[in-house]
mmCIF file of C-alpha atoms and ligand atoms in Angstrom:
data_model
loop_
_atom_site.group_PDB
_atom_site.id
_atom_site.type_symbol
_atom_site.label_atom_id
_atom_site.label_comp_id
_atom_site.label_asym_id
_atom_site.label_seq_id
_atom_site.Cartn_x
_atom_site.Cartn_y
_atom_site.Cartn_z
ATOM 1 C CA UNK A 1 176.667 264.225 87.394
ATOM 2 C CA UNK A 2 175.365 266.724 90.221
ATOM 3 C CA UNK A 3 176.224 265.088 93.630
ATOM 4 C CA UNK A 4 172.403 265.669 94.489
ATOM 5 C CA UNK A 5 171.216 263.442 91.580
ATOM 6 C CA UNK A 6 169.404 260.412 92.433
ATOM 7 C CA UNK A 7 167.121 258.613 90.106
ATOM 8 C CA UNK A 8 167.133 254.588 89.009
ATOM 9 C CA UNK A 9 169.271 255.895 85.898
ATOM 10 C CA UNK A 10 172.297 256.590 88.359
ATOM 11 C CA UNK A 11 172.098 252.584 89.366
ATOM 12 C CA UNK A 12 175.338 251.798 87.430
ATOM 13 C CA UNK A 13 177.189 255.067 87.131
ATOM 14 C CA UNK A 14 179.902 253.935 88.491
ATOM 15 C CA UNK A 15 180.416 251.134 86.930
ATOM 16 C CA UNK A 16 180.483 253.401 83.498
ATOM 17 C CA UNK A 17 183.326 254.758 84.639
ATOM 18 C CA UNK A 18 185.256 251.634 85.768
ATOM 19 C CA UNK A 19 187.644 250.756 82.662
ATOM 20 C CA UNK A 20 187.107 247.090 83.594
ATOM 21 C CA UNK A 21 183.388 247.274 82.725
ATOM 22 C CA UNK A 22 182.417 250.851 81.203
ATOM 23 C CA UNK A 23 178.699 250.582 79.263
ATOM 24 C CA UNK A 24 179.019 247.714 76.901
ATOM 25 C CA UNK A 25 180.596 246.035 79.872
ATOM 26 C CA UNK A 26 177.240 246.787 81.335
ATOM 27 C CA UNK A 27 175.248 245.932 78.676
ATOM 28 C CA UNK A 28 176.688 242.660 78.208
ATOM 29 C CA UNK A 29 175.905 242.390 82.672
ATOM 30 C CA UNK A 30 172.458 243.048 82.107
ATOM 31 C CA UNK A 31 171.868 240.895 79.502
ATOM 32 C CA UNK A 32 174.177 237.678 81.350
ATOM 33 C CA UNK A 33 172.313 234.889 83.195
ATOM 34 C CA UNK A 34 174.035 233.210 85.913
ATOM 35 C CA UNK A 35 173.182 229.822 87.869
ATOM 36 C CA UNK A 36 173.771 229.461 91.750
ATOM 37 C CA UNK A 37 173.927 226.268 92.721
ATOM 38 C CA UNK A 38 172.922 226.814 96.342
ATOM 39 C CA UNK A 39 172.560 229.694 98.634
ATOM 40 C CA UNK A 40 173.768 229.273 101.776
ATOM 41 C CA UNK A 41 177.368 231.414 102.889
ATOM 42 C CA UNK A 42 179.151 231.982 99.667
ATOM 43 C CA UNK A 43 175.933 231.725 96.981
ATOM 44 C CA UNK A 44 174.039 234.223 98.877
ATOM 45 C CA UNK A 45 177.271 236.351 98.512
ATOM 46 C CA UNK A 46 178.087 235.709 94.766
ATOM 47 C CA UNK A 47 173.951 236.502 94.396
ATOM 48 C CA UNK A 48 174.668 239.724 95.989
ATOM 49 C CA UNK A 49 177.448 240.999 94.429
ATOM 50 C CA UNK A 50 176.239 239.880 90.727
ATOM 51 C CA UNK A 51 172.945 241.611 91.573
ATOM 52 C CA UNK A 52 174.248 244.564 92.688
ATOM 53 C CA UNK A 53 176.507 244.696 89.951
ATOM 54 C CA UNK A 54 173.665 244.205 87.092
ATOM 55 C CA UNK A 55 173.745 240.443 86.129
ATOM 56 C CA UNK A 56 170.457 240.703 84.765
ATOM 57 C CA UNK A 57 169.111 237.201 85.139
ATOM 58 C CA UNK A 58 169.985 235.001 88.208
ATOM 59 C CA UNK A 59 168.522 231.333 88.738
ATOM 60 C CA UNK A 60 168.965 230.462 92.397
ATOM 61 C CA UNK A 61 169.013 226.163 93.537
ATOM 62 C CA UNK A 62 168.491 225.166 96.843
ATOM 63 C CA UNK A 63 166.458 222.965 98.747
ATOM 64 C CA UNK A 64 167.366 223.858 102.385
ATOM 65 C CA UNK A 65 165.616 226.167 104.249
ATOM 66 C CA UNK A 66 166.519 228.817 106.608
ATOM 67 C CA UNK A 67 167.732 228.439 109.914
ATOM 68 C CA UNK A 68 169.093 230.061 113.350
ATOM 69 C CA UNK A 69 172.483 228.693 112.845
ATOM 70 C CA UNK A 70 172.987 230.415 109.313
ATOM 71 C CA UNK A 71 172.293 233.503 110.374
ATOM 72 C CA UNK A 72 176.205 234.094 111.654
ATOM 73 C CA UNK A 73 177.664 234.090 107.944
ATOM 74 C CA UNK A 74 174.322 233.840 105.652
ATOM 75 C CA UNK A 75 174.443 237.520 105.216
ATOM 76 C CA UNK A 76 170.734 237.649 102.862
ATOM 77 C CA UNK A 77 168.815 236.342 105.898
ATOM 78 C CA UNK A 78 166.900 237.601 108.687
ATOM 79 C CA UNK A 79 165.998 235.984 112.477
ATOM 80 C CA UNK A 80 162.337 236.252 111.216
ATOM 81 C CA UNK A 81 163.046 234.174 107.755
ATOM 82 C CA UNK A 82 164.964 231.392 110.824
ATOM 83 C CA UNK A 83 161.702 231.578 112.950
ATOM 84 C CA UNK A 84 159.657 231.043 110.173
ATOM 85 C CA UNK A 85 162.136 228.337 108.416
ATOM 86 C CA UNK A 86 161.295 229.513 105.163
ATOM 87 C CA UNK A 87 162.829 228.201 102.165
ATOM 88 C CA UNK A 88 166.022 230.090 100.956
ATOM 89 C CA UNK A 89 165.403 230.899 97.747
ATOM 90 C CA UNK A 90 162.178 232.372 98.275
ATOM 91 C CA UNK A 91 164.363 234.607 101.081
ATOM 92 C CA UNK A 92 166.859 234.807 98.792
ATOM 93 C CA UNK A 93 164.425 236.269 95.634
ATOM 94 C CA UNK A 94 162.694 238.497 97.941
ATOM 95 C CA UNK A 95 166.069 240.121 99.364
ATOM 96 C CA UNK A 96 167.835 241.050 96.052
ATOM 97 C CA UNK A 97 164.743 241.772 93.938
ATOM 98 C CA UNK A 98 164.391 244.458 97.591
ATOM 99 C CA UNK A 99 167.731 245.537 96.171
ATOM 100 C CA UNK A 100 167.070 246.095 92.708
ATOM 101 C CA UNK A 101 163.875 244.860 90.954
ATOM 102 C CA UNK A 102 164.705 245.345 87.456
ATOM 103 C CA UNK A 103 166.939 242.495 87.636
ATOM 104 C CA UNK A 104 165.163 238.833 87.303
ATOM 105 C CA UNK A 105 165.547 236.533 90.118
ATOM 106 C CA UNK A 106 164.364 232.784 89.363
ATOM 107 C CA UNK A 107 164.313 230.601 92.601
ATOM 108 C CA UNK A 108 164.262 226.916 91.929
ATOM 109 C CA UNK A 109 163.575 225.024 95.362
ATOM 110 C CA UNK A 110 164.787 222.209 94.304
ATOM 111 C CA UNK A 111 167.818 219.179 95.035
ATOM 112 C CA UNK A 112 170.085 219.243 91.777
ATOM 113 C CA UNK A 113 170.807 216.158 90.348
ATOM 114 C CA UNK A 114 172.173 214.542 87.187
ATOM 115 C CA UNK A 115 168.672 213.638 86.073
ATOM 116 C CA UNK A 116 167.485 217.406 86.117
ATOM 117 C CA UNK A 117 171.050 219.576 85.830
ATOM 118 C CA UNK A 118 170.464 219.699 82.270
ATOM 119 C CA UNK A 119 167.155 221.110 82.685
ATOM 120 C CA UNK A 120 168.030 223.571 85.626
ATOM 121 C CA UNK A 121 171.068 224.712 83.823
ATOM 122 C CA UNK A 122 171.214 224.457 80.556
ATOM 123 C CA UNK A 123 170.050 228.506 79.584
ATOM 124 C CA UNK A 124 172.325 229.947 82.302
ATOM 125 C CA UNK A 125 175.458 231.215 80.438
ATOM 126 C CA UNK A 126 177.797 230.539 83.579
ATOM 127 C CA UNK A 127 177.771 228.618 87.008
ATOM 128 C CA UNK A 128 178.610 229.533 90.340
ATOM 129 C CA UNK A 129 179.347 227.033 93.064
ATOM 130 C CA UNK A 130 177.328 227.942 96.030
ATOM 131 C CA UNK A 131 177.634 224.170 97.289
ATOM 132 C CA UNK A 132 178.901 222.804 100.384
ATOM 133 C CA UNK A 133 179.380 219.402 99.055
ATOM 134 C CA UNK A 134 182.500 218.027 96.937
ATOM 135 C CA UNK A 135 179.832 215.328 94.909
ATOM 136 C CA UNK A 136 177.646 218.260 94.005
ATOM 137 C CA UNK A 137 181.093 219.858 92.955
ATOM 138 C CA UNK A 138 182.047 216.761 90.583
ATOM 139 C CA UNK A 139 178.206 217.264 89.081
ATOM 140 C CA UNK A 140 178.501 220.337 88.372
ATOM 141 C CA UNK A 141 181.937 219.868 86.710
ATOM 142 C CA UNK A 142 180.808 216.598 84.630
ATOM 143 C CA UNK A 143 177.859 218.464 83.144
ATOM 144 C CA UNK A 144 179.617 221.621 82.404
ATOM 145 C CA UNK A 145 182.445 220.314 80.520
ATOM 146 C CA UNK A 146 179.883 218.159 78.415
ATOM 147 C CA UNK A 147 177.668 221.606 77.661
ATOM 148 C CA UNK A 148 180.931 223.374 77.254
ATOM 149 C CA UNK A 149 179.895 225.691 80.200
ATOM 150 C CA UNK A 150 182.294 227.979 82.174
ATOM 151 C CA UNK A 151 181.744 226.921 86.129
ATOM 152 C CA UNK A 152 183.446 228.716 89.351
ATOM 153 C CA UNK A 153 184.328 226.719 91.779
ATOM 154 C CA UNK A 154 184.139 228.017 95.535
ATOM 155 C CA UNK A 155 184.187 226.673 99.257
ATOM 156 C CA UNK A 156 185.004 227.763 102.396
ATOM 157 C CA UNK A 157 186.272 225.743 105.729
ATOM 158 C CA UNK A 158 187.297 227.924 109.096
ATOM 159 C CA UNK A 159 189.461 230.825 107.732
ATOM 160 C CA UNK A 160 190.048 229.930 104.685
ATOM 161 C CA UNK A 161 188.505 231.094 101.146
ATOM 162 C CA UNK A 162 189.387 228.513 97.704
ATOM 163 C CA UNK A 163 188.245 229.383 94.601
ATOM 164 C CA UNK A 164 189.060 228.402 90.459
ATOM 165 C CA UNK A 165 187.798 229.054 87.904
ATOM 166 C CA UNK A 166 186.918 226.203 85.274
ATOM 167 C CA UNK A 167 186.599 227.587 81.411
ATOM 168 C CA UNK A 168 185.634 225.077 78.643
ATOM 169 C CA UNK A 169 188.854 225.131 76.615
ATOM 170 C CA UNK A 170 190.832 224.798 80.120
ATOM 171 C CA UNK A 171 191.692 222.451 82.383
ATOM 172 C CA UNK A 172 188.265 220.857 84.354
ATOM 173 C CA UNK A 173 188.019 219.871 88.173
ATOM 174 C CA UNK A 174 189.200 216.379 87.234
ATOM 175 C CA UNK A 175 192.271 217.738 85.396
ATOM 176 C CA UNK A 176 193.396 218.891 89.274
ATOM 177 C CA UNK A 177 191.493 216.157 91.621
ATOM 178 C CA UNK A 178 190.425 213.388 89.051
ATOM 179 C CA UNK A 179 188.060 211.634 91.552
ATOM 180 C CA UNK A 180 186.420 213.101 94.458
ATOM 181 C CA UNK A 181 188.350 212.722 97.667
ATOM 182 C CA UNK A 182 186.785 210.643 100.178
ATOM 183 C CA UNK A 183 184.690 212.869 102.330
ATOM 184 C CA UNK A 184 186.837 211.727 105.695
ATOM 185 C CA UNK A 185 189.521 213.736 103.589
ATOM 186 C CA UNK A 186 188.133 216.970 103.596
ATOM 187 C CA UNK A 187 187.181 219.346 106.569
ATOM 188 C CA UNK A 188 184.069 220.780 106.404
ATOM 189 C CA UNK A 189 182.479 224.007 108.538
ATOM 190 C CA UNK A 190 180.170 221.618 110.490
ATOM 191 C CA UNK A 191 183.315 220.263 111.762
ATOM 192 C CA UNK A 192 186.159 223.079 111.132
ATOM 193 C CA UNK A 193 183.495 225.936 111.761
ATOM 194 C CA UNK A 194 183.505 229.050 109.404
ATOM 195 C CA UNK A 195 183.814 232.637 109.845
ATOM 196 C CA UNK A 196 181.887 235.110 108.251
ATOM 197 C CA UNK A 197 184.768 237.185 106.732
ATOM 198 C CA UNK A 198 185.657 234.460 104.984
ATOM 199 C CA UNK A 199 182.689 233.480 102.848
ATOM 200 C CA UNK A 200 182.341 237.361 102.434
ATOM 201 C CA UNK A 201 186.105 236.679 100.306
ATOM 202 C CA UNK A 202 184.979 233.942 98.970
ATOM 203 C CA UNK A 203 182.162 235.167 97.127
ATOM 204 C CA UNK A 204 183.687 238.638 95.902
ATOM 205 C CA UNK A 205 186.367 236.530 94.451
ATOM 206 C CA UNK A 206 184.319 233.984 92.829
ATOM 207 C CA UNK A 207 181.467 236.886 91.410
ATOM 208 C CA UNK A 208 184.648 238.986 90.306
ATOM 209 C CA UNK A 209 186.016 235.841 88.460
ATOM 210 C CA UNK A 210 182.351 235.018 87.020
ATOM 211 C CA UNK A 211 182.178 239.283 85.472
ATOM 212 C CA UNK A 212 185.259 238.579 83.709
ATOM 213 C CA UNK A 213 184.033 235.702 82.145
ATOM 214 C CA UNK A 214 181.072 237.236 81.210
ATOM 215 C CA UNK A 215 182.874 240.171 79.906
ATOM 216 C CA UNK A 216 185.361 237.722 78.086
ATOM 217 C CA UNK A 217 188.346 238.993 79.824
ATOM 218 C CA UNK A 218 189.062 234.819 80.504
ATOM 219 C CA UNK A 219 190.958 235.033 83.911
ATOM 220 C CA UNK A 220 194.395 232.506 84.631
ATOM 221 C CA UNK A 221 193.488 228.965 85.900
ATOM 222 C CA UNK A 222 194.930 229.426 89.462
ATOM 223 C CA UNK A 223 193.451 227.274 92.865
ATOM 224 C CA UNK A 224 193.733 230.679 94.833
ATOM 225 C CA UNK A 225 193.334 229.922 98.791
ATOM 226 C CA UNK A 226 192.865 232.839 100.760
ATOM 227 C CA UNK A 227 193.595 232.632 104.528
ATOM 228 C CA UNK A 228 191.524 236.142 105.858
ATOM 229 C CA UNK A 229 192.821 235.342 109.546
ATOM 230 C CA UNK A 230 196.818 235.360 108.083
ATOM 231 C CA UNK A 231 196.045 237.759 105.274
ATOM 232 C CA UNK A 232 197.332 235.535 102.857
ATOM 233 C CA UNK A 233 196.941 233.961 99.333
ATOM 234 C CA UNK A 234 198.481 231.141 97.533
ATOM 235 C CA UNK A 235 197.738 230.416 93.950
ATOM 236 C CA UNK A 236 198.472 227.263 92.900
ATOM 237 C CA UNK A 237 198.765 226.508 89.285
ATOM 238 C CA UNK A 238 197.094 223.106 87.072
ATOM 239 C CA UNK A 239 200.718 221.999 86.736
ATOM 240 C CA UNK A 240 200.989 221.906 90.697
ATOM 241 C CA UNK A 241 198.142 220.594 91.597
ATOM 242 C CA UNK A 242 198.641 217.646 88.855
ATOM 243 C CA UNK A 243 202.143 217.379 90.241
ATOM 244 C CA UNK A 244 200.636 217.195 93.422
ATOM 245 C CA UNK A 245 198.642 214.160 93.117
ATOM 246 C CA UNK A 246 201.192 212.178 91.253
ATOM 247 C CA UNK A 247 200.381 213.579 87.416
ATOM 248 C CA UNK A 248 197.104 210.819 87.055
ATOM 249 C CA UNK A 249 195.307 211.661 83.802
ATOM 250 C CA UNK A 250 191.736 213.347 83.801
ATOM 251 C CA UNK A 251 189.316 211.226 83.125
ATOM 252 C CA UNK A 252 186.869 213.913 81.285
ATOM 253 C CA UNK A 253 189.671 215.555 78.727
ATOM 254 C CA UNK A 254 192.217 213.323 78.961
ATOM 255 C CA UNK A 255 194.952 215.884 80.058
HETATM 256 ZN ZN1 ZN B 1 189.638 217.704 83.041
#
């Protein structure tokens, strides 16, 4: 290709060329739809990177809108969108159809819930965990293993980056944590804080972990915590993290 060639044709050149995804790789991208489950740090990330890298159908959930004090990590939004207090989603759409327009953005502005997660997810063929909130999590988990979805779990607190992947002949949330931990248990950013960096890892892990799903190259079940302060990772497997909270049976696939 001549280095002064530039036309929409070029958009995924280089992914052609990239063993991991080549052309089919690409076609099988564009034709992919993938659910967010909110937008805030880490979805508006994964939406991003999946954009950018030809998912061709993204459905967006959130209900919040934006604000002054996302703007330090929420890398899709703008001090105008905060002043105006607009709601994500629409931001959101408008931002990565800006970025490419041939790919479909649906934005739902809407609470999920378990009366309407069937509804908002059942035509996406994977879902990403854009969520700050561990019963959201547990939803999202429950309804995927019924509808024999693939899910990727990811959260952020302070530093720190977790993500796992959850495949439908694998082990579930439930088969690591089988009931949500009481919320005193777990630090959140409000509390911990949360640097950008670290949602920035967060969601190129979790959108590399959704392509290879997509693409069917099924990735290991590892709870991978990266620490982007330390520059460290630790990968813990289902067997540890059972092992971990005293082997207790999952309550979804009875593992
Ligand atoms: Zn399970």
């Amino acid at each position: 290709m001549p280095e002064n060639s530039n036309k929409p044709e070029d958009l995924f050149s280089r992914h052609y060329i990239l063993p991991e995804i080549g052309r089919n790789g690409q076609a099988i991208l564009l034709r992919s739809h993938v659910a967010i489950v909110g937008v805030g740090a880490v979805g508006s990330r994964i939406a991003e990177f999946l954009i950018r890298t030809g998912v061709g159908r993204l459905t967006l959930i959130d209900f919040d809108r934006v604000e002054f004090s996302n703007l330090s990590r929420q890398t899709l939004y703008t001090w105008e969108e905060a002043e105006k207090n607009v709601p994500k989603v629409e931001a959101a759409r408008r931002h990565l159809n800006e970025i490419i327009p041939t790919c479909q953005v649906f934005p739902i502005n809407e609470k999920i819930t378990s009366e309407n997660i069937s509804s908002l997810l059942k035509s996406a063929d994977i879902i990403a965990d854009g969520t700050d909130n561990i019963g959201t999590r547990y939803l999202i988990n429950d309804y995927c293993r019924q509808a024999r979805k693939p899910w990727v779990y990811a959260g952020v607190v302070a530093t720190k980056a977790s993500v796992f992947p959850v495949l439908p002949d694998g082990a579930c949330l439930r088969c690591a944590f089988p009931e949500p931990p009481p919320k005193s248990a777990l630090p959140v950013a409000a509390d911990a804080g949360i640097l950008a960096a670290s949602t920035s890892i967060a969601g190129a892990r979790a959108s590399t972990l959704i392509l290879r799903i997509l693409l069917h190259d099924k990735p290991e079940q590892f709870w991978e915590t990266w620490d982007i302060w330390a520059g460290t990772v630790s990968r813990l497997s289902i067997a540890d993290l059972k092992k971990a909270g005293g082997n207790q049976k999952c309550p979804l696939c009875d593992n």
